[in-house]
mmCIF file of C-alpha atoms in Angstrom:
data_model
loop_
_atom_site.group_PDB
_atom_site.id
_atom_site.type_symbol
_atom_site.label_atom_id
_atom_site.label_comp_id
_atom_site.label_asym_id
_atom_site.label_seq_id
_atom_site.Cartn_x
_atom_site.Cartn_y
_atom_site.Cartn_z
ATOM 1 C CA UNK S 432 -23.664 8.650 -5.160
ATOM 2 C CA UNK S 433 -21.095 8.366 -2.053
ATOM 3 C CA UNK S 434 -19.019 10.964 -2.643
ATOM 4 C CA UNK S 435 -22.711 13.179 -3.545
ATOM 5 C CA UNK S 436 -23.469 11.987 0.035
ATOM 6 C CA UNK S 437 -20.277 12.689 1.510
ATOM 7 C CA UNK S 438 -20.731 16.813 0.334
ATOM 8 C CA UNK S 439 -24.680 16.251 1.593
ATOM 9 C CA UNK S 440 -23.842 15.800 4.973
ATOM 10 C CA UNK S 441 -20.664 18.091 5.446
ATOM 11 C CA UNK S 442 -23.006 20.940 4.382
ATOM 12 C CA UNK S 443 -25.662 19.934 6.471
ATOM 13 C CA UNK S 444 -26.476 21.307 9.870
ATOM 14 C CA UNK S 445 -25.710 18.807 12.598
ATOM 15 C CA UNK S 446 -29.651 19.127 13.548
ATOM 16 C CA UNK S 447 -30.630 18.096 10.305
ATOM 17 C CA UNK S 448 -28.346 14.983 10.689
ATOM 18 C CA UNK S 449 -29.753 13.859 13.897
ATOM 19 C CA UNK S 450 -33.380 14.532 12.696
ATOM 20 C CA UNK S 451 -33.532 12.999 9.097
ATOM 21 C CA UNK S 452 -30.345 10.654 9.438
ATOM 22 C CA UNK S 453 -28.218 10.908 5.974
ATOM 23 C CA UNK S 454 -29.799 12.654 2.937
ATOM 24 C CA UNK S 455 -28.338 12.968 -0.974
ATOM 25 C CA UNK S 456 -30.063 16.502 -0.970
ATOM 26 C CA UNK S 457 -29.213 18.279 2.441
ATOM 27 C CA UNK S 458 -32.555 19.633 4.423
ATOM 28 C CA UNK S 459 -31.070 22.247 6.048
ATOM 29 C CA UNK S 460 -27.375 23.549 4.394
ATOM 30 C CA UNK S 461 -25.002 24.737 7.507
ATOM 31 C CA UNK S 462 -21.368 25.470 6.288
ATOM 32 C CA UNK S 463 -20.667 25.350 10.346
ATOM 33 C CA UNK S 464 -18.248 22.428 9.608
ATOM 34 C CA UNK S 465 -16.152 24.325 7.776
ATOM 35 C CA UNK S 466 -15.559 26.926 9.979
ATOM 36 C CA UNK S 467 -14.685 25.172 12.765
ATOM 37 C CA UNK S 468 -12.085 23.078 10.392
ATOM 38 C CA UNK S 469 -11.003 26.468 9.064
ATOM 39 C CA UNK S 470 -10.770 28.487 12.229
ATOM 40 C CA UNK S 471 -7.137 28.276 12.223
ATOM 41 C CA UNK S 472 -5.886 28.133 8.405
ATOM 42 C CA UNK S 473 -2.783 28.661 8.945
ATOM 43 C CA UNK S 474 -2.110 25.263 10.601
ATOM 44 C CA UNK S 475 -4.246 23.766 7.649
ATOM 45 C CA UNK S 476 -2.441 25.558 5.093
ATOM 46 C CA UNK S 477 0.947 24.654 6.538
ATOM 47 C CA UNK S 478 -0.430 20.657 6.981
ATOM 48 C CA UNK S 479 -1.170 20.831 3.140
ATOM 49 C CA UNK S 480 2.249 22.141 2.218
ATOM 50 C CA UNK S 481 3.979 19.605 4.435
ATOM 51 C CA UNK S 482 1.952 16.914 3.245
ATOM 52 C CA UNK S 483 2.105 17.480 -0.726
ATOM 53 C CA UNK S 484 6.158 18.141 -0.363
ATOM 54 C CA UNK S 485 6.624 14.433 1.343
ATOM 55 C CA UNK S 486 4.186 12.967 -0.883
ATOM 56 C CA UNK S 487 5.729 13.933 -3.921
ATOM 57 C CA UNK S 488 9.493 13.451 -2.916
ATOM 58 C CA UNK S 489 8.755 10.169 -1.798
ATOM 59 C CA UNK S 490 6.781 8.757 -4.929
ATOM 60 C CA UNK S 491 9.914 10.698 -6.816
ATOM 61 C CA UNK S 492 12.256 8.950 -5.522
ATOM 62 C CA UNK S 493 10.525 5.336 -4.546
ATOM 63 C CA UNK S 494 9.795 4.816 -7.807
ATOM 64 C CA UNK S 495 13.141 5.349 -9.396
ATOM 65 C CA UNK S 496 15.124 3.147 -6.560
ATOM 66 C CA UNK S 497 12.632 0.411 -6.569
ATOM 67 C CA UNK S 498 12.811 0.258 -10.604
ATOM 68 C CA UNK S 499 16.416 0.266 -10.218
ATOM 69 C CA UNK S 500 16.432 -2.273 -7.700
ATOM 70 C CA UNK S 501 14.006 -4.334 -9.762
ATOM 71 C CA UNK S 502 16.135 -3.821 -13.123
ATOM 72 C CA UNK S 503 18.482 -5.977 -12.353
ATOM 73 C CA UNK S 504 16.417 -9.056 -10.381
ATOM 74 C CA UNK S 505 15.034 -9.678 -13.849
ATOM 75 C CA UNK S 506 17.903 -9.664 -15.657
ATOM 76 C CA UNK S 507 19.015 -13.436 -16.482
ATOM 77 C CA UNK S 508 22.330 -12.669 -16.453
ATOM 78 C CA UNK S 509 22.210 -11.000 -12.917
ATOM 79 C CA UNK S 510 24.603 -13.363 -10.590
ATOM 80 C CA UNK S 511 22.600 -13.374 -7.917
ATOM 81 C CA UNK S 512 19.383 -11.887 -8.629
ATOM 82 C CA UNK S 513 17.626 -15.524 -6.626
ATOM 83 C CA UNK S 514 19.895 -14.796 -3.409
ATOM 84 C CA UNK S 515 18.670 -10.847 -3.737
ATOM 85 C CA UNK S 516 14.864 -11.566 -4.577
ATOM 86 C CA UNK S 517 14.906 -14.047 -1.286
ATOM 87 C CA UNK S 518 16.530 -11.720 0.418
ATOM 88 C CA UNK S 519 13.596 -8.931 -0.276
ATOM 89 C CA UNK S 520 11.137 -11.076 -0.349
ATOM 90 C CA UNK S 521 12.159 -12.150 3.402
ATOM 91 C CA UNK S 522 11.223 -8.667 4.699
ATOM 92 C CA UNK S 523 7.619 -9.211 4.085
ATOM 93 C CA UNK S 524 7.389 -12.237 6.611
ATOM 94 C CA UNK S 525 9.084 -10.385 9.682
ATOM 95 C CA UNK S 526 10.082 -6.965 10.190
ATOM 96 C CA UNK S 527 11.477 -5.765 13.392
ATOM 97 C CA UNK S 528 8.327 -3.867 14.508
ATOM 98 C CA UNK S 529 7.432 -0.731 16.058
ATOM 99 C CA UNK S 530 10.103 -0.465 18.646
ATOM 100 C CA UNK S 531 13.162 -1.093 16.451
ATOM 101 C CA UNK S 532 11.769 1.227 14.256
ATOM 102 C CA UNK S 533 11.372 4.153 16.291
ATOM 103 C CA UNK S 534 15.327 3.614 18.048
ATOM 104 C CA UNK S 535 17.050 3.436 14.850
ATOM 105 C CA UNK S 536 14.604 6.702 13.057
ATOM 106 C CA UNK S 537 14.422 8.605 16.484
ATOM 107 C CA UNK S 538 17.721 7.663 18.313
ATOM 108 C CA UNK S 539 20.579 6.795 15.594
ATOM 109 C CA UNK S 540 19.079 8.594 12.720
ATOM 110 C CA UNK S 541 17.253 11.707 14.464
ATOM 111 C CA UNK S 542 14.922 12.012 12.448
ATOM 112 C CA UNK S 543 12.186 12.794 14.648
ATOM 113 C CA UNK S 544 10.509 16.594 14.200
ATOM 114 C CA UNK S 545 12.342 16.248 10.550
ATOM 115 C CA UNK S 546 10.303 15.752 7.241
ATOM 116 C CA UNK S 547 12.586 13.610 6.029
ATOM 117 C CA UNK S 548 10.738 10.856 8.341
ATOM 118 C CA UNK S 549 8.098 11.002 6.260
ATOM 119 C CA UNK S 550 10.563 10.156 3.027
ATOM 120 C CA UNK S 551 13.181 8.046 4.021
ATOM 121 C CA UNK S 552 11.535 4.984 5.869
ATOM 122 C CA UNK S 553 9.054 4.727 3.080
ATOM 123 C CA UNK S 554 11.245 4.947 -0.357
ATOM 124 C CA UNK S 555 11.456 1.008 -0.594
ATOM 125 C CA UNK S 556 8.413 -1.819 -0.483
ATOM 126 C CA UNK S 557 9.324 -5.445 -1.180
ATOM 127 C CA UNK S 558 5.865 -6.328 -2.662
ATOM 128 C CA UNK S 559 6.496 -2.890 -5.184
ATOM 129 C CA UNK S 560 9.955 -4.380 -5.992
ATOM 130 C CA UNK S 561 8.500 -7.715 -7.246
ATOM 131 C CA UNK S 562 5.855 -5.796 -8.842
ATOM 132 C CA UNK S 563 8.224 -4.413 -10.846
ATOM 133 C CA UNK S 564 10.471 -7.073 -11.656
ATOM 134 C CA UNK S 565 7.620 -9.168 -12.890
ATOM 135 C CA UNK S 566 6.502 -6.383 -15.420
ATOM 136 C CA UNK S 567 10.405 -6.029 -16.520
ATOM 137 C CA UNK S 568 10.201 -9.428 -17.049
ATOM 138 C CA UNK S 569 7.944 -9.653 -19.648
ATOM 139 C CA UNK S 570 9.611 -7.152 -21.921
ATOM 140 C CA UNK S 571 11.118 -8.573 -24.795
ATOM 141 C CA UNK S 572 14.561 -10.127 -23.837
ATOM 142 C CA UNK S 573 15.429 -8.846 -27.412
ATOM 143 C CA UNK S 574 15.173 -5.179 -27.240
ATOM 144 C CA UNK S 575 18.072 -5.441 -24.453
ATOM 145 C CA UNK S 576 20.337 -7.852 -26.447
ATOM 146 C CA UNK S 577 20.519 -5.311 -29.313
ATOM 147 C CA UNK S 578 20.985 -2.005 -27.246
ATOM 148 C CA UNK S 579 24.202 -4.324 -26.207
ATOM 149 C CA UNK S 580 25.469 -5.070 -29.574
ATOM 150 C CA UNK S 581 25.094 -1.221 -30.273
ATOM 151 C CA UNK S 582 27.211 -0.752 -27.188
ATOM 152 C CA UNK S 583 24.566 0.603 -24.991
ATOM 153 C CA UNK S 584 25.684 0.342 -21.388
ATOM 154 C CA UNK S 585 22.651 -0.732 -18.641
ATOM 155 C CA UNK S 586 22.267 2.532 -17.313
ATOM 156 C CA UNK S 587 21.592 3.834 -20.389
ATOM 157 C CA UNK S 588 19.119 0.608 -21.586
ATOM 158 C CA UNK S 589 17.279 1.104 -17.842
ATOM 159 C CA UNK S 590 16.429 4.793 -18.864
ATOM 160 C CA UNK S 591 16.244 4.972 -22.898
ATOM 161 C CA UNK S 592 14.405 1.727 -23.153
ATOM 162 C CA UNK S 593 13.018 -0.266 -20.148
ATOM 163 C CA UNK S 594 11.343 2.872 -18.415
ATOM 164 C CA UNK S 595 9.694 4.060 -21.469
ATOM 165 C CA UNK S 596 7.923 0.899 -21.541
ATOM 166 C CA UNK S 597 7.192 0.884 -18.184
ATOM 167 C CA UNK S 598 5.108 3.020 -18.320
ATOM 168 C CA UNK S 599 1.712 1.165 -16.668
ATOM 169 C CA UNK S 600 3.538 -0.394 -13.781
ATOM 170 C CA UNK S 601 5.361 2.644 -12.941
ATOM 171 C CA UNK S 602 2.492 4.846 -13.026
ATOM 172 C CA UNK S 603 0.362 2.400 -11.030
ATOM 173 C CA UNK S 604 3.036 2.468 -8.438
ATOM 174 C CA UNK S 605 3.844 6.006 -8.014
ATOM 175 C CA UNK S 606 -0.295 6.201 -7.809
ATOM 176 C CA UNK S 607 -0.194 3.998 -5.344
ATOM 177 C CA UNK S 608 2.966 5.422 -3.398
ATOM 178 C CA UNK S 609 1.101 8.799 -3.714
ATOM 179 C CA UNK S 610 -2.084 7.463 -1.877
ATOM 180 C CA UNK S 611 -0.086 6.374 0.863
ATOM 181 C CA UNK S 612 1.678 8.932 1.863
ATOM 182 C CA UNK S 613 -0.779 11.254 1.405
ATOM 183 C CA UNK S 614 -3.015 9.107 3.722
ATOM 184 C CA UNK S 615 -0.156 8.824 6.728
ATOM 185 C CA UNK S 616 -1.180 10.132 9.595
ATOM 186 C CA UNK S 617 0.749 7.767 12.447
ATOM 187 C CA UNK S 618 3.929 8.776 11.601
ATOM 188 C CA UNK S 619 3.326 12.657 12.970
ATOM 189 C CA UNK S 620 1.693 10.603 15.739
ATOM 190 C CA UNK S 621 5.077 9.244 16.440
ATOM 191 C CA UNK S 622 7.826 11.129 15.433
ATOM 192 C CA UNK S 623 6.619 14.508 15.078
ATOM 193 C CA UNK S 624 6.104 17.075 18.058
ATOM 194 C CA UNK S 625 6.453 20.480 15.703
ATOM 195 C CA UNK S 626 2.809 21.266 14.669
ATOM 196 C CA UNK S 627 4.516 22.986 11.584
ATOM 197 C CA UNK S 628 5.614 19.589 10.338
ATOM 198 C CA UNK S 629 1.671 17.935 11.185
ATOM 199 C CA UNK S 630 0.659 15.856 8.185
ATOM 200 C CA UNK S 631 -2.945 17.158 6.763
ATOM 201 C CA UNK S 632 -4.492 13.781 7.995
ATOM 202 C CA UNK S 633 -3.222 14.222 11.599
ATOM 203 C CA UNK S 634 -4.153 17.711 11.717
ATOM 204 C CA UNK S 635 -7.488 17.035 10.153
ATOM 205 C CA UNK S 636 -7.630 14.237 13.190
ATOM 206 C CA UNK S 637 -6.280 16.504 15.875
ATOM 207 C CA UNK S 638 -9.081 18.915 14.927
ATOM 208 C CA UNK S 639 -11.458 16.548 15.662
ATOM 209 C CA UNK S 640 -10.387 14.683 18.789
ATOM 210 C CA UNK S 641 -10.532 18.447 19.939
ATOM 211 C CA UNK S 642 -14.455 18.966 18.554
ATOM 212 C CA UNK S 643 -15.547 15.923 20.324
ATOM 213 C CA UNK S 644 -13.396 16.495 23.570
ATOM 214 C CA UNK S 645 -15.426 20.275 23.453
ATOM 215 C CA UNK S 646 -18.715 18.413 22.537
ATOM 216 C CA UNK S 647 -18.440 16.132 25.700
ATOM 217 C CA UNK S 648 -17.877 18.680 28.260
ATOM 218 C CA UNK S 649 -20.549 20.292 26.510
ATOM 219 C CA UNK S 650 -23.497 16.956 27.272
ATOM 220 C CA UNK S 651 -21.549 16.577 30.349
ATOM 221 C CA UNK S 652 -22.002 19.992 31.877
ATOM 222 C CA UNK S 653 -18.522 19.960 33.096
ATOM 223 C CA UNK S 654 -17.701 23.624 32.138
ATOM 224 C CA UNK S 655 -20.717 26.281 32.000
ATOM 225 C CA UNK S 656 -18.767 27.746 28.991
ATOM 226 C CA UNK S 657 -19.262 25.028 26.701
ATOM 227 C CA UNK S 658 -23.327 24.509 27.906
ATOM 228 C CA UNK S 659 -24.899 26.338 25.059
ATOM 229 C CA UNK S 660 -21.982 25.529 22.762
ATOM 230 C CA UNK S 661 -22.792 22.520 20.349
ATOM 231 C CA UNK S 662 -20.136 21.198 17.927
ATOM 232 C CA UNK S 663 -21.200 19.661 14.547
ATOM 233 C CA UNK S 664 -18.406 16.313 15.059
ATOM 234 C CA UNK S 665 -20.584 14.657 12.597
ATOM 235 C CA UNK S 666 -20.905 17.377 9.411
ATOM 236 C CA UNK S 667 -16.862 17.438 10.694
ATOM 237 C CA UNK S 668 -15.943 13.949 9.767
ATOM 238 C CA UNK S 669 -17.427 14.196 6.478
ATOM 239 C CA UNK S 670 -16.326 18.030 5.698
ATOM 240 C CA UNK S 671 -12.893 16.639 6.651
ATOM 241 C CA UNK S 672 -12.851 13.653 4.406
ATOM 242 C CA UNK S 673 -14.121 16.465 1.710
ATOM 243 C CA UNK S 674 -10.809 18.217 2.259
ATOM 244 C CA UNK S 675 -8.340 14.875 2.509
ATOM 245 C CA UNK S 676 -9.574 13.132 -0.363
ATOM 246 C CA UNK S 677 -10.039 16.050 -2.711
ATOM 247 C CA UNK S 678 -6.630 16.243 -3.839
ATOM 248 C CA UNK S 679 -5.910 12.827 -4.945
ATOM 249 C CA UNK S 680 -9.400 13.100 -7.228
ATOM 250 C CA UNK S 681 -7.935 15.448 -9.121
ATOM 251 C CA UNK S 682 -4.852 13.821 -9.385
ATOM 252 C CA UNK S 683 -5.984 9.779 -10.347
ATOM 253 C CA UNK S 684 -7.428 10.867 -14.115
ATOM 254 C CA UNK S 685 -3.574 11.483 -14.821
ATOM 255 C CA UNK S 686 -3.034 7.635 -13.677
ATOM 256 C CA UNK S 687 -5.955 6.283 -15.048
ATOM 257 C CA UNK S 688 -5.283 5.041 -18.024
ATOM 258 C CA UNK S 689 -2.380 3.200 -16.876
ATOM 259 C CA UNK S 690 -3.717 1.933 -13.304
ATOM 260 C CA UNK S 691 -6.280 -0.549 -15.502
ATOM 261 C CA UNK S 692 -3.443 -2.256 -16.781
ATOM 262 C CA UNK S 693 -0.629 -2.071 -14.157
ATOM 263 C CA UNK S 694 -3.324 -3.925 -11.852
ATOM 264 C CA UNK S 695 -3.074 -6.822 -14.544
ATOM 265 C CA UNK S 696 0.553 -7.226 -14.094
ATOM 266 C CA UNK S 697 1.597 -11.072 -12.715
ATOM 267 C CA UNK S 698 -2.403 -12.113 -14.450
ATOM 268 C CA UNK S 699 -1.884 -15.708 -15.952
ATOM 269 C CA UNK S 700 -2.080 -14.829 -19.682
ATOM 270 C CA UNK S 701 -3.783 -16.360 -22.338
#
């Protein structure tokens, strides 16, 4: 029923809104919204390409280095897998913050107006890595002891055997990876001044920071223009959250049958 009201209103006109308030069945259909989101769909079309290349070279990658990473922090045998785990597990109390950040991606790295912002600062999470490292943990210890006896070197155990079984966790990872990325919208805020490299939700913003800017000189009477000219913000919002979300609906039945039970991973067990 949400998402049927979601399509209700971005198809309604914005009259309709402001008369009967939010209806499941639109009163009056208006595809204005849409138009004014798809006046220029080039941008749009070059947002959506920018935004499903960094979304799925990051979960590519993120998932194989934190499942490498996490390989060996639940290995017993691993030297100093308790100094390592502290050591990530540190980086979720304090980070350097928003000012670091920016000097060492902008300054040192140049990376700003370059897609590979989007990528690089978001391949590794801590909490992902322990994730991961708990789930390794509970596969048998046994399967690994007789891959060594038949000579199997880790690499090979990591990728024949441990990410096979892996299966849920990874999936429910990369899902999750996926989803943020595809949801980032203040890192083209900050880094990126190229409106060829705008992620979809900053464009999808930009476009309507510029509807309501037009719709307040509009009430205001600031430009004679812009008098007689009203723009549907509200159908907008809605239309727009149509055209972010859709995506990623088509994509979670793929992860759904393992996202149920990589969300149990770390449960106390019976």
């Amino acid at each position: 029923l949400p998402f049927i009201l979601v399509i209700s209103i971005s198809i309604s006109s914005e009259d309709a809104i402001k008369q009967f308030g939010y209806t499941i069945l639109p009163k009056a259909i208006d595809f204005e919204a849409y138009r004014q989101i798809f006046k220029n769909p080039t941008q749009l079309v070059d947002a959506y390409i920018v935004t499903i290349i960094f979304t799925a070279a990051t979960t590519a990658l993120s998932v194989l280095l934190m499942s490498l990473m996490a390989y060996p922090l639940s290995r017993p045998n691993c030297k100093f897998r308790k100094v390592l785990t502290f050591y990530i597990f540190f980086t979720m109390l304090f980070n350097g913050g928003l000012v670091p950040s920016y000097i060492i991606n902008a300054k040192y790295l140049h990376l700003n107006d370059n897609i590979l912002i989007y990528i690089l600062p978001a391949l590794v999470s801590a909490w992902y890595i322990i994730i991961i490292r708990t789930f390794f943990q509970g596969l048998p210890e046994g399967l690994v002891e007789s891959a060594k006896i038949d000579g199997a070197s880790e690499l090979r155990i990591y990728f024949k055997i441990i990410m096979p079984l892996s299966t849920p966790v990874l999936a429910t990872i990369a899902f999750l990876v996926a989803i943020s990325k595809w949801n980032d919208w203040n890192t083209a805020l900050i880094y990126i001044k190229n409106p060829k490299l705008y992620s979809l939700q900053y464009m999808l913003q930009k476009i309507l920071r510029e509807a309501e800017f037009v719709e307040k000189i509009a009430l205001e009477g600031l430009s004679s223009g812009f008098q007689d000219y009203e723009v549907p913000t509200e159908s907008m919002r809605y239309a727009m959250a149509i055209l972010a979300a859709g995506p990623m609906l088509f994509v979670f039945p793929f992860f759904q049958k393992y996202f149920t039970r990589g969300l149990t991973i770390g449960a106390i067990k019976g």
